Coordinates of C-alpha atoms in Angstrom, one line a residue:
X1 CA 5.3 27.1 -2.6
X2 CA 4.7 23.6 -4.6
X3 CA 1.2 23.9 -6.4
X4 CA -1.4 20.7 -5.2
X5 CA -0.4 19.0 -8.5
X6 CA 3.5 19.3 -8.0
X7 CA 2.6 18.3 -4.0
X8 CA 1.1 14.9 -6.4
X9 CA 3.8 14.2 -8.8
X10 CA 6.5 14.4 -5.7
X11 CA 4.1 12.0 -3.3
X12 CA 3.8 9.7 -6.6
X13 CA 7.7 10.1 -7.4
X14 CA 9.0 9.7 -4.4
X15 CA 7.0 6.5 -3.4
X16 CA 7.0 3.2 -4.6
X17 CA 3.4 2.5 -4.3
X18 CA 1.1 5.7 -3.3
X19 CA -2.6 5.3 -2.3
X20 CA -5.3 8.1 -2.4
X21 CA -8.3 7.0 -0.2
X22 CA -10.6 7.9 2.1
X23 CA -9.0 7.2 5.5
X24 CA -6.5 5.8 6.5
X25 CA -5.4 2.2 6.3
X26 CA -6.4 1.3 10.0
X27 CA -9.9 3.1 9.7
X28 CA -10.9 3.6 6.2
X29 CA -13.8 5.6 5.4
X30 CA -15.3 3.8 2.7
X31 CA -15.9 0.2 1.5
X32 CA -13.3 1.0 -1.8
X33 CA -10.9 2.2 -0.1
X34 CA -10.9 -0.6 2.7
X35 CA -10.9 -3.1 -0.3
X36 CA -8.0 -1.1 -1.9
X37 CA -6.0 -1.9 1.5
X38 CA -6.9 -5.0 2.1
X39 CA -5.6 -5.8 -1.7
X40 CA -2.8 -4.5 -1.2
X41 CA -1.7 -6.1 2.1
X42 CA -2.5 -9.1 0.5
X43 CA -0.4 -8.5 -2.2
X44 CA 2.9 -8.1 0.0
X45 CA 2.8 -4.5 0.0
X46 CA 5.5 -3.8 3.2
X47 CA 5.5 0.1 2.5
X48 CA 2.5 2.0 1.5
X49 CA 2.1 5.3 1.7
X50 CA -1.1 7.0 1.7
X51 CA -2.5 10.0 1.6
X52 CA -6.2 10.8 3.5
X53 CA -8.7 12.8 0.5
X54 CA -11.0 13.7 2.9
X55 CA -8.3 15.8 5.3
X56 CA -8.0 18.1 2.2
X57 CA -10.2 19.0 -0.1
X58 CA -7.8 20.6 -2.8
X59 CA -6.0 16.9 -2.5
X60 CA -8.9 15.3 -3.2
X61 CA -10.1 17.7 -6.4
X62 CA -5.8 17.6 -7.2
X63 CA -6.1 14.0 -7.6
X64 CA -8.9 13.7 -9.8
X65 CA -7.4 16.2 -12.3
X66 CA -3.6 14.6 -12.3
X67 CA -4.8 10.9 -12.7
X68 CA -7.8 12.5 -15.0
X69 CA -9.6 9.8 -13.0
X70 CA -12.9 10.9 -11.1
X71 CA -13.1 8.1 -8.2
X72 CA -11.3 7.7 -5.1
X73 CA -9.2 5.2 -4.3
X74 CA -6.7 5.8 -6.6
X75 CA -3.6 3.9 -6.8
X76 CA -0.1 4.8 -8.0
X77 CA 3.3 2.3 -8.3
X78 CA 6.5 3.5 -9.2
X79 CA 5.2 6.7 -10.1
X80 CA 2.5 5.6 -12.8
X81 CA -1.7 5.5 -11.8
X82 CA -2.4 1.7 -12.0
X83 CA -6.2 2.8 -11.2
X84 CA -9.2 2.0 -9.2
X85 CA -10.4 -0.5 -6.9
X86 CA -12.0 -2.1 -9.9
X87 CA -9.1 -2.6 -11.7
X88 CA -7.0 -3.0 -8.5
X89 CA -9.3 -6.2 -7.8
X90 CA -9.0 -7.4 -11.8
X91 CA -5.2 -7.1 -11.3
X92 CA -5.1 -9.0 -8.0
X93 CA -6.9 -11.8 -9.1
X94 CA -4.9 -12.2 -12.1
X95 CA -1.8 -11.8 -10.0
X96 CA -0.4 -8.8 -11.6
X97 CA -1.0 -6.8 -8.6
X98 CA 1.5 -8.7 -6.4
X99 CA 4.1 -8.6 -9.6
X100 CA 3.7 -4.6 -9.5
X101 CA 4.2 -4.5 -5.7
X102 CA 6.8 -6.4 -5.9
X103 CA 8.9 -4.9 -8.9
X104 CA 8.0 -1.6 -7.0
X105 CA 9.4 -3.2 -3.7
X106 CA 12.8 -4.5 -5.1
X107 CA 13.2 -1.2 -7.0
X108 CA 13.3 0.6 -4.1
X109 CA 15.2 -1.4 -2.1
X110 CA 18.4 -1.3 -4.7

């Protein structure tokens, strides 16, 4: 049996762009994590796969020790953590955010 932080590496390894939040993108349970969606979709993202902290508690602690980041939502692309919803905002205005989707997008698609 895979420990939590193998469970993480394969979720972030096997997905172009991976987000850890609180919810789910159609009811998310905090204003971060609805911000982190909401970025996202306006960035082009067409398949996001995300993974709900809150249904599992060792997820959730797992998380915070792979990144070595202690907030949720928590945003991986192409297998490296891009960060926050801070820094997921900072990137979005500056328009790196839709370059990352979209590198991660045409990488997966070859």
């Amino acid at each position: 049996m895979a420990t939590i932080q193998e469970l993480i590496q394969e979720q972030v390894q096997k997905h172009p762009v991976v987000l850890y939040m609180k919810g789910n993108p159609r009811a998310p349970q905090c204003g971060f994590s609805a911000r982190a969606v909401q970025l996202l979709q306006q960035s082009g993202v067409k398949e996001l796969f995300t993974v709900d902290v809150l249904a599992d508690p060792q997820i959730r602690d797992g998380i915070k020790q792979y990144s070595n980041w202690p907030t949720i939502p928590q945003l991986y692309i192409q297998g490296e953590f891009v960060g926050g919803s801070d820094i997921m905002s900072d990137l979005y205005q500056q328009g790196e955010l839709k370059k990352l989707v979209d590198s991660a997008q045409a990488a997966s698609a070859s």
